[in-house]
XYZ file of C-alpha atoms in Angstrom:
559
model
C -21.108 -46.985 -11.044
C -20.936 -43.139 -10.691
C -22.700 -40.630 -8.815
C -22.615 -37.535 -11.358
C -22.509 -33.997 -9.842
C -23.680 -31.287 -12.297
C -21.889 -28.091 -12.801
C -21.425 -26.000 -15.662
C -18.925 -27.188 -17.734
C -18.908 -24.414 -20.506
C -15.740 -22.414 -18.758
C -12.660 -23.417 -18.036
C -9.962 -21.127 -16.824
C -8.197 -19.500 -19.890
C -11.078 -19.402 -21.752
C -12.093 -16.246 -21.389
C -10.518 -13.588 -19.533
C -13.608 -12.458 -17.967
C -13.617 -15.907 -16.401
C -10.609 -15.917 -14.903
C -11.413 -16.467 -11.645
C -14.336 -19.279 -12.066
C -11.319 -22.019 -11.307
C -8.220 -20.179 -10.321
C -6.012 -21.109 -7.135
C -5.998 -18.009 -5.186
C -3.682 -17.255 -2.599
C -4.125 -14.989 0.141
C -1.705 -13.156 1.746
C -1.831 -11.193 5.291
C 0.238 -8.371 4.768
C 1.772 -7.906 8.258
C 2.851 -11.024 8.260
C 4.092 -12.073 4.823
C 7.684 -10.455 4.089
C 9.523 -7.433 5.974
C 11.338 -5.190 3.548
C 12.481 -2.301 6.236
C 13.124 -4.339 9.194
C 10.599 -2.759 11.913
C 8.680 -6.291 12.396
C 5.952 -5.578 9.971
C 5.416 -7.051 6.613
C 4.934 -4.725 3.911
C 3.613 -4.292 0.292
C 7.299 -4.240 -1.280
C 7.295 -7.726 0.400
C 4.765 -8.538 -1.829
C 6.832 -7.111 -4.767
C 10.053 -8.534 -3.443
C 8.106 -12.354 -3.115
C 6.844 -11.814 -6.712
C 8.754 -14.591 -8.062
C 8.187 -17.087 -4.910
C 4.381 -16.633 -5.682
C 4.676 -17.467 -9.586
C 6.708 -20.113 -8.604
C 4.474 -21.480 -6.494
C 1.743 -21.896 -9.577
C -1.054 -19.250 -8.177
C -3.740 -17.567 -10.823
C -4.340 -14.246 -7.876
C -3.552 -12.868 -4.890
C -5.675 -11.968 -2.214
C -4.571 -9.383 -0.132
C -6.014 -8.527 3.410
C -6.129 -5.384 4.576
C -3.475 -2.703 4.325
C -5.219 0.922 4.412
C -3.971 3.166 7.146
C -5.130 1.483 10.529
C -4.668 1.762 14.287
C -4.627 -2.195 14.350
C -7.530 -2.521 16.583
C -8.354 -5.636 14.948
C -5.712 -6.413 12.288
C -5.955 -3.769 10.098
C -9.771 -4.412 9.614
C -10.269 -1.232 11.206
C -9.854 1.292 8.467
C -9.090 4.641 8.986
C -8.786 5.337 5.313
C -10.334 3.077 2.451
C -8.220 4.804 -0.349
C -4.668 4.900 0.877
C -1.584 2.511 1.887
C -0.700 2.440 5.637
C 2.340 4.322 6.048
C 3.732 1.107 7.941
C 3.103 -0.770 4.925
C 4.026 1.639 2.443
C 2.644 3.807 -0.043
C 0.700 4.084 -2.947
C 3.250 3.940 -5.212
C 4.212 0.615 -3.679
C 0.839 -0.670 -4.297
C 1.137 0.426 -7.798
C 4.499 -1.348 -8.072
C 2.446 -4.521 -6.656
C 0.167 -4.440 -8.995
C 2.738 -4.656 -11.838
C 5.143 -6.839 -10.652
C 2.221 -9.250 -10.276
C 0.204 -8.655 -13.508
C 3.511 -9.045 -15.203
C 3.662 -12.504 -13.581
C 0.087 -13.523 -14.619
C -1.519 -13.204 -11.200
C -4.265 -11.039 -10.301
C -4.948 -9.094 -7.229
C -8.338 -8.995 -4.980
C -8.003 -6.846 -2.523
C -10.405 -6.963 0.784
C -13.172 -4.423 1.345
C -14.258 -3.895 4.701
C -17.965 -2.194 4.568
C -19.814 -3.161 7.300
C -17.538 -0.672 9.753
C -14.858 1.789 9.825
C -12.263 2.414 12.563
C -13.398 4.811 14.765
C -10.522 7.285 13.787
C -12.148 7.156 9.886
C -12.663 11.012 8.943
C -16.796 10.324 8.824
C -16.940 8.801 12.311
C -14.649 11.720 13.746
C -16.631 13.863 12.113
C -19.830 12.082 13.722
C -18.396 12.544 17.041
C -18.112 16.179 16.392
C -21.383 16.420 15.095
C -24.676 16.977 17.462
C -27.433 14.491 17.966
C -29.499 14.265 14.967
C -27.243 15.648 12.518
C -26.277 14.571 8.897
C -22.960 13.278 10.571
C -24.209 11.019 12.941
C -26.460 9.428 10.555
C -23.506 7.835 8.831
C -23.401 5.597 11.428
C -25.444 3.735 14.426
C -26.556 5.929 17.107
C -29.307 5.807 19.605
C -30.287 7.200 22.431
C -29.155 5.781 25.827
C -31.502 4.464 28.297
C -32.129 6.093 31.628
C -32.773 9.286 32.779
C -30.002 11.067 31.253
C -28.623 8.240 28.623
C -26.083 6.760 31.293
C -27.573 2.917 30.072
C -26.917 1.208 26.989
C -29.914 1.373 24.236
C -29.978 -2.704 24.395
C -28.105 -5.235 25.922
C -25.936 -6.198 22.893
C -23.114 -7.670 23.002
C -19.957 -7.522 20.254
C -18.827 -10.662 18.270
C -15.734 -9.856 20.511
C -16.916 -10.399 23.892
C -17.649 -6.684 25.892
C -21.218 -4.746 25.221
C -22.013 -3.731 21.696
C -22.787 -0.352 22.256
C -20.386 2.540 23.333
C -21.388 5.701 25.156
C -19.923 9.230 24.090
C -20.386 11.283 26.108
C -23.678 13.282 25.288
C -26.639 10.782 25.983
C -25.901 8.610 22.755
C -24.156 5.305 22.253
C -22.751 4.185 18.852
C -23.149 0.350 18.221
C -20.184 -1.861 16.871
C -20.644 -5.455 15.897
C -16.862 -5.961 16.703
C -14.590 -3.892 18.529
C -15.434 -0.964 20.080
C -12.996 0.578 17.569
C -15.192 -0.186 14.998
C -18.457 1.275 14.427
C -20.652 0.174 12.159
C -22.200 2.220 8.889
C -25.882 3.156 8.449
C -26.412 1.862 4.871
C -29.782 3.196 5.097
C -27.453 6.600 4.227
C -26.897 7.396 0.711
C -23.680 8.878 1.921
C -22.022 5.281 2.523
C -23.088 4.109 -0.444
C -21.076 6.737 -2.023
C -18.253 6.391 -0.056
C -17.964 2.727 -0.909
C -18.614 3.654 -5.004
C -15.954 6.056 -5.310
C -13.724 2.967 -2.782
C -14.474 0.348 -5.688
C -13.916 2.553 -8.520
C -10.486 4.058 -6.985
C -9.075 0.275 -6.617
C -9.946 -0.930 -10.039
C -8.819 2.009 -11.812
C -4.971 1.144 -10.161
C -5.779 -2.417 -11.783
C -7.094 -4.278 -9.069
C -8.874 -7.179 -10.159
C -11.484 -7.577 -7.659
C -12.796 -7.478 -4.386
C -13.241 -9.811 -1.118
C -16.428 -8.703 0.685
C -15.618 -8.719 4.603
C -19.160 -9.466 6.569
C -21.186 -9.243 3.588
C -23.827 -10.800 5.398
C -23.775 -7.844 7.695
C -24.124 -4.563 6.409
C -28.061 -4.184 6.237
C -29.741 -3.817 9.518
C -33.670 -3.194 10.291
C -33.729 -1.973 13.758
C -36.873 -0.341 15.337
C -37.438 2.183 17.885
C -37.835 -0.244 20.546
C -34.499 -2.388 20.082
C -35.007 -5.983 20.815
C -32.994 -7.762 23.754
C -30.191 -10.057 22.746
C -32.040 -13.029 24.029
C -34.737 -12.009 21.876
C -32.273 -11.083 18.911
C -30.340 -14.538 19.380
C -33.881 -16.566 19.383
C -35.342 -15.303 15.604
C -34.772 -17.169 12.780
C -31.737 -16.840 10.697
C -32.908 -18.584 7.259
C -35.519 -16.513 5.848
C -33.761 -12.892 4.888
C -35.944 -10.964 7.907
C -33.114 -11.076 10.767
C -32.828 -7.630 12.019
C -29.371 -7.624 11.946
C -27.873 -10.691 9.970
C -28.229 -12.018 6.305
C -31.382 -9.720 5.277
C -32.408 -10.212 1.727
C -32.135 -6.145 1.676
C -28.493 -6.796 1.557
C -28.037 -7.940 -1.875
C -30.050 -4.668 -2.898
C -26.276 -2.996 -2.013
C -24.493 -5.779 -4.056
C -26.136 -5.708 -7.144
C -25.436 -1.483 -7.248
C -21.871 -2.553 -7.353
C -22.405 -5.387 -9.977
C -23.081 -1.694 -11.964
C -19.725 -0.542 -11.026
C -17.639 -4.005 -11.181
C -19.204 -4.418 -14.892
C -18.082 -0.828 -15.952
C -14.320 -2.152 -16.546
C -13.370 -4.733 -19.278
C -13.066 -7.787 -17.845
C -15.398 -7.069 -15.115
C -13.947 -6.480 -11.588
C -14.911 -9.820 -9.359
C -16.115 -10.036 -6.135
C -16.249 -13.046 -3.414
C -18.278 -12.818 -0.501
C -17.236 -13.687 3.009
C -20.831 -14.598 4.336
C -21.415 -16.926 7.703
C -24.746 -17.746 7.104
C -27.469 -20.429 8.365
C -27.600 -22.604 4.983
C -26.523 -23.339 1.502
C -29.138 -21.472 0.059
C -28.928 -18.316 1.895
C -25.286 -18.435 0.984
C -25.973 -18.982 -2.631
C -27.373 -15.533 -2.535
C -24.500 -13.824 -2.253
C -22.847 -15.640 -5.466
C -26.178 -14.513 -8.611
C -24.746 -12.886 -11.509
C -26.222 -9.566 -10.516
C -24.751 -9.878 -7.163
C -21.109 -10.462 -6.028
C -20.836 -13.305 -8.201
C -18.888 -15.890 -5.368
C -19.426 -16.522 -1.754
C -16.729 -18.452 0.482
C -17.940 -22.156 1.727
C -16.346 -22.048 4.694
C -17.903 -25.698 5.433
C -14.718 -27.578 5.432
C -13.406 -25.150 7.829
C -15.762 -26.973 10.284
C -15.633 -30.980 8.984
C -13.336 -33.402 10.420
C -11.058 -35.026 8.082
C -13.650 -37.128 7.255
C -14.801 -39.113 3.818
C -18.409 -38.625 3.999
C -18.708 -34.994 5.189
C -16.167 -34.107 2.309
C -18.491 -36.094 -0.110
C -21.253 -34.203 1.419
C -20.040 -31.222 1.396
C -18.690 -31.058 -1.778
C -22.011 -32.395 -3.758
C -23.847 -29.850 -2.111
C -21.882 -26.887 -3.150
C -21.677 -27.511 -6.858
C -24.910 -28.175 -7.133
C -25.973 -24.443 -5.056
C -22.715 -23.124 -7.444
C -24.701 -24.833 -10.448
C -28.360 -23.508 -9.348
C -26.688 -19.845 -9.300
C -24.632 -20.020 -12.617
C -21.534 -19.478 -10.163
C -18.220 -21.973 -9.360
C -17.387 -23.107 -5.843
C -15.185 -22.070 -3.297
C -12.724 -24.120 -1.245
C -10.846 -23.288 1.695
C -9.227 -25.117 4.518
C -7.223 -22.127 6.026
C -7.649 -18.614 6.500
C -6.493 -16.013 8.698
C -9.766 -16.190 11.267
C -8.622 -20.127 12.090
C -6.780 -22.956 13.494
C -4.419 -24.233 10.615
C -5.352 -26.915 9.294
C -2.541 -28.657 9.270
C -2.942 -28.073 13.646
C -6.498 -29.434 13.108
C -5.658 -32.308 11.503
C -3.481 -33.372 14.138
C -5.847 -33.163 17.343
C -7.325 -35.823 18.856
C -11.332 -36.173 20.357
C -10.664 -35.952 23.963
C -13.479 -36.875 26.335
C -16.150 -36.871 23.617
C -14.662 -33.070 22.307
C -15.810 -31.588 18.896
C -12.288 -30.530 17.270
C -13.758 -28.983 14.343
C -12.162 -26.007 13.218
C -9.846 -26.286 16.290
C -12.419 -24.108 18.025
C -12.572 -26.216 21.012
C -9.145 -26.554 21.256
C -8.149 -22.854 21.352
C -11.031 -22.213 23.874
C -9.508 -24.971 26.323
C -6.052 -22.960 26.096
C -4.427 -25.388 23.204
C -1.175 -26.050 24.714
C -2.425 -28.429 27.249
C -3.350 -30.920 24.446
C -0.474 -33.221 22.371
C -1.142 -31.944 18.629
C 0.033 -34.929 16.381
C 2.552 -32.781 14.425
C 3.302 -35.326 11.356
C -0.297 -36.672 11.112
C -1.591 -33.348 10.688
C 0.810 -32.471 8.496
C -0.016 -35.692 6.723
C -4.019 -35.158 6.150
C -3.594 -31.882 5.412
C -1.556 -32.329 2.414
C -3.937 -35.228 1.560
C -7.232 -32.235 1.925
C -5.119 -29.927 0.232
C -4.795 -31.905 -2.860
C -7.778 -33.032 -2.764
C -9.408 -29.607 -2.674
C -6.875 -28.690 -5.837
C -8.790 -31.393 -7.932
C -12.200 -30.296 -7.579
C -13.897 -28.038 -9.816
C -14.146 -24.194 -8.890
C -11.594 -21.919 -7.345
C -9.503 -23.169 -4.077
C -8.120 -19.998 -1.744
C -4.894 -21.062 -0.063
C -3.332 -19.074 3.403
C -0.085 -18.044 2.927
C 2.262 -20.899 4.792
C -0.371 -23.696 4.293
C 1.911 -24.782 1.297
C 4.985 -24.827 3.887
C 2.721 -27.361 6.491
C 2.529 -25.065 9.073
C 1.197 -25.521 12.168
C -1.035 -23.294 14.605
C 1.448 -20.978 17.068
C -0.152 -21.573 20.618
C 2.547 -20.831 22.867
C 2.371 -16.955 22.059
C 2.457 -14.920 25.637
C -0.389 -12.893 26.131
C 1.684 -9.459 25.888
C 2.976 -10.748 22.358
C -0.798 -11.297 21.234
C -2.773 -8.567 19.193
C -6.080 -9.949 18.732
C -9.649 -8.372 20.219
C -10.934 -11.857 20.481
C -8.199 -12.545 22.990
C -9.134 -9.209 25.120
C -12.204 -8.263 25.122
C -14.178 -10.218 27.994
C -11.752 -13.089 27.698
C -9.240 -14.403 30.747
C -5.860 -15.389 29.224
C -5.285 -17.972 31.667
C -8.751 -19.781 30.950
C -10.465 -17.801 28.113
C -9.059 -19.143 24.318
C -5.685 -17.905 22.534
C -7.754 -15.968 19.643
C -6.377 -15.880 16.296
C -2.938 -14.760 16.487
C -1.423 -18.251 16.116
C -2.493 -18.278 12.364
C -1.016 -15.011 12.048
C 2.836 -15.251 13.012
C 5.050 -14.089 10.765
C 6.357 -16.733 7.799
C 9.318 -18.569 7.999
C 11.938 -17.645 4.914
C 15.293 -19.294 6.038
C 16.468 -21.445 8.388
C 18.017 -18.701 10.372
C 18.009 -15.851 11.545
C 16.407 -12.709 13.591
C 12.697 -13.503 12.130
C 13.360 -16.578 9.677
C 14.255 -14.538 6.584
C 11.374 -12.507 7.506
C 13.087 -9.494 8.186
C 16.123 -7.774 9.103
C 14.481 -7.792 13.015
C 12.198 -9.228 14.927
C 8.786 -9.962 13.938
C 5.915 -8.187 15.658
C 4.292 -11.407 16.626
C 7.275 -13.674 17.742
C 8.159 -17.381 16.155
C 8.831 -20.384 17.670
C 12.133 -22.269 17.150
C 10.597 -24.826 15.240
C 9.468 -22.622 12.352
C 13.052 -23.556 10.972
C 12.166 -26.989 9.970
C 9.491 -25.114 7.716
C 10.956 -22.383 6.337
C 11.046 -21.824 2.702
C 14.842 -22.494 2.401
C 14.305 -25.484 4.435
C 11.790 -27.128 2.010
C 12.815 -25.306 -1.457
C 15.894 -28.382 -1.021
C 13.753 -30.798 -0.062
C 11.951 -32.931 -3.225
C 9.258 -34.544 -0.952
C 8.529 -31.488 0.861
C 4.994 -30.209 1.390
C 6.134 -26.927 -0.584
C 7.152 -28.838 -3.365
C 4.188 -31.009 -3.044
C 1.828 -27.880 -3.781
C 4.340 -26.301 -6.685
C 4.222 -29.504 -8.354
C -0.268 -29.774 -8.061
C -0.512 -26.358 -9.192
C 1.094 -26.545 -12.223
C -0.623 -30.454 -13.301
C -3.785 -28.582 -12.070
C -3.365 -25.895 -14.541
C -2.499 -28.511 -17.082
C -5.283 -30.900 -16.515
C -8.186 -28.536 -15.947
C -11.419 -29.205 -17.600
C -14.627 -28.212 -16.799
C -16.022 -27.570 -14.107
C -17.869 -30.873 -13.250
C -17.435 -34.633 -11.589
C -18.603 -37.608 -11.216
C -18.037 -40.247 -7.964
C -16.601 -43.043 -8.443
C -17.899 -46.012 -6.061
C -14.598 -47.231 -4.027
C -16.600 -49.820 -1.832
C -14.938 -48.261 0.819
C -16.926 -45.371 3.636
C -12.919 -43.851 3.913
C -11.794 -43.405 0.517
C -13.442 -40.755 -1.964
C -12.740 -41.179 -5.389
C -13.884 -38.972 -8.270
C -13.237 -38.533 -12.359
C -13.085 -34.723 -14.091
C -14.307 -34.673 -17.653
C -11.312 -35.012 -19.509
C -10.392 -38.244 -17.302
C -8.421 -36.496 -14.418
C -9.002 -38.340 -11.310
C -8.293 -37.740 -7.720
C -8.106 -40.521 -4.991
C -8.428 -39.590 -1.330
C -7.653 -42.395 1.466
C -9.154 -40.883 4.582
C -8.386 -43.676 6.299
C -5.624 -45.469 7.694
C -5.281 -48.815 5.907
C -3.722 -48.837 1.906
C -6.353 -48.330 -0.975
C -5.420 -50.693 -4.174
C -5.589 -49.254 -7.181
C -5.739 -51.491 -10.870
C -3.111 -52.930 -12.415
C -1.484 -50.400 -14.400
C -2.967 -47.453 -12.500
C -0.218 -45.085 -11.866
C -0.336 -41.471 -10.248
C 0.738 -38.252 -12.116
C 1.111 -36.699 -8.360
C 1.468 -38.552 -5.134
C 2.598 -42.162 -4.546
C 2.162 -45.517 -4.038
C 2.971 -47.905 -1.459
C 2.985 -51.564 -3.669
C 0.531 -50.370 -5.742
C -1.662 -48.818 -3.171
C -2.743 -45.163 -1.832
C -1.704 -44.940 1.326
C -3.415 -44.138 4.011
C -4.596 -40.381 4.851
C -2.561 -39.725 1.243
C -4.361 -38.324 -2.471
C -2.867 -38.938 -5.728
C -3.923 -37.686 -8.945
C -4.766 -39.944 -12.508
C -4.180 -38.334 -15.929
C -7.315 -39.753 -17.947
């Protein structure tokens, strides 16, 4: 018996250009961190160029790369100072350009992120606000309000920033600016026609160098209602998040922005593409971001919050190709990004004392280190998700080093860390290890300064163990977790079909099984005890164990 899930099977990748992305594997890579060409600790775009061939190797259809425009790192580098130019750190435009070829030339595509819903606070239209007088054309760019009190010495609300701290930040002259995140950033007015232009002439500047399309940051968040009387946060946090009318979050007046640059993404031949990174309340209200006349794709970030778990995979995975069906879009997969525990770290905790360790989020506020993370057994499930994941229909976004196995970095000393989250509001000692440990630098050799990283140190340091899963280290090794992912990537890109499935029963709660239409099937023990398979059954990728799955283990079936 099988449960069918509809999608639409009418494109495949290759057969169209314009379709590229529907089902490719996209790999994202944090610039900072990826490859050091000049030795001063930071990765760079020619580290991109220089890792061309390591990424075509690996098997990936695109690149995604996070931010790299000029930056005072307040958060990362999404703090832009300058949305059409190369961080001198990083390199230059002519770099980029280099990039661009050296991965066209290999058959991969680049996205590139897009960071609208703020600036830094050095960008030339917020240093020209601050020059600017209350009420003037400048200030209007961005969100400013009167203080309270008798001369503006209070904050217009009590808001506070996804970052811990207050949300609003005085300057000096009776007005406060509001920033969702760091005070660094301030957020745009896109009630101003001004921003929209700003972030026209952005798109169009990118895709004319040949990018190939765009990752939304906080698309949910750039359209914002807010009266003359600004609610409390208590008040703000109590209203409902599901129907489009949240002052601040998810308004349906957002997609009014989206579908003006649908205009400018379908003025190039093949259109430029565009994922959205949306946290929103439901399925539906994320399927909003992914119409045709919109953005076209939204991250589901749902598995980034499931346990390694049969049924809330099934779940999860039935629900989003049927919203990606209802919208005429494909899915999205991810298990690892730069914003969370690795999966692979995940994976490997244990429930302590009734503890939720989904998305690790638990774990990092307790101080991780304090807790034994199962090492091998994460390591385990996570290549078992992984190739899972690289089965299903739609497009799957790997984190650069997910391929290696590696694990969160929590040991990092707090005057080694970079991240806001960390800072702002938070006690080191008590207070979470923010996202940093996600972040540190990739391993390249077994040795070394940095790991092959660079000719120096690396500006967040590595641990000693990062050896055992560096890039060297698992290139010679057959049953590595590297290998593992070269070898899925190109049978994926072999096998694919359309994009459909259908369940097949397993009469087992721990073990999800499911057929593609040309026959390709994928076979997920999520448990610990072996799985049978039929006589004569025999895996194109993984093994068996006498003529079983293993447990916490997938292997693929050519039809």
């Amino acid at each position: 018996m099988t449960d069918a899930v509809l999608t639409t099977d009418t494109l495949v990748t290759g057969s169209a250009d314009a379709a590229w992305w529907r089902q490719a594997v996209v790999y994202q890579v944090y610039p900072r961190s990826f490859s050091d060409t000049n030795g001063d600790g930071l990765g760079d775009i020619r580290g991109v160029v220089e890792k061309a061939d390591y990424l075509a190797g690996l098997g990936v259809d695109a690149v995604w790369l996070s931010p790299f425009y000029p930056s005072e790192l307040a958060d990362g580098g999404y703090d832009v100072a300058d949305y059409r130019d190369v961080d001198p750190r990083l390199g230059t435009l002519a770099d980029f350009d280099d990039m661009i070829a050296a991965l066209h030339a290999r058959g991969i595509k680049v996205i590139v992120d897009i960071v609208p819903n703020h600036s830094s606070d050095q960008h030339a239209m917020f240093q020209a606000a601050l020059a600017a007088p209350k009420g003037s054309p400048e200030r209007d760019r961005y969100i400013f309000r009167d203080g309270l009190g008798e001369n503006g010495e209070l904050p217009p609300a009590d808001w506070t920033s996804v970052f811990g701290g207050a949300g609003w930040e005085p300057v000096g002259d009776g007005q406060w600016y509001f920033h969702f995140f760091a005070t660094e950033q301030p957020d745009f007015n896109w009630d101003n026609p001004d921003v929209h232009a700003e972030f026209l002439s952005t798109l169009r500047f990118w895709s004319d160098r040949g990018v190939d399309g765009f990752r939304i940051d906080v698309a949910h968040g750039l359209s914002k209602d807010l009266p003359d009387v600004l609610p409390s946060q208590a008040e703000l946090d109590a209203m409902d998040t599901t129907d489009g009318q949240h002052p601040m979050w998810d308004r349906d007046a957002v997609h009014d922005i989206y579908r003006e640059w649908r205009q400018v993404f379908d003025e190039y031949d093949p259109p430029r593409i565009a994922v959205a990174e949306a946290w929103v309340a439901t399925a539906e209200r994320r399927a909003k971001y992914a119409t045709p006349d919109g953005l076209g794709q939204a991250f589901n970030f749902d598995l980034l919050e499931a346990d390694f778990d049969a049924a809330q995979f099934r779940h999860i995975v039935t629900d989003n190709l049927a919203q990606s069906e209802a919208t005429g879009s494909s899915s999205t997969w991810v298990l690892s990004n730069h914003d969370v525990v690795r999966h692979a770290t995940r994976y490997g905790l244990a429930p302590l004392n009734g503890r939720d360790v989904k998305q690790g989020s638990a774990w990092i506020l307790a101080g991780g280190p304090a807790d034994q993370v199962d090492l091998e057994r994460g390591g385990r499930r996570a290549l078992a998700a992984s190739l899972f994941l690289l089965g299903l229909p739609g497009s799957t976004y790997l984190y650069q080093g997910e391929e290696l196995g590696l694990h969160e970095v929590a040991d990092i000393k707090a005057e080694d860390r970079q991240d806001p989250a960390f800072f702002r509001g938070a006690d080191p000692d008590r207070d979470g290890l923010g996202r940093d440990g996600c972040r540190v630098p990739l391993p390249w050799a077994r040795s070394g300064s940095s790991f092959g990283f660079g000719a120096a140190g690396a500006h967040i340091p590595q641990p000693a163990w990062f050896a055992d899963y560096a890039v060297e280290a698992e290139d010679a090794d057959p049953a590595s977790s590297l290998n593992a992912y070269r070898r899925a990537l190109a049978l994926r890109h072999e096998l694919q079909t359309g994009e459909s499935l259908d369940w097949i029963e397993t009469g087992r709660d721990d073990v999800l099984r499911f057929v593609r239409p040309n026959g390709w099937q994928v076979v997920t023990n999520f448990g610990t005890e072996p799985f049978a398979l039929a006589a004569g059954e025999e895996p194109v990728l993984g093994a068996l164990v006498d003529g079983a799955v293993a447990g916490e283990s997938t292997v693929w079936l050519r039809g």
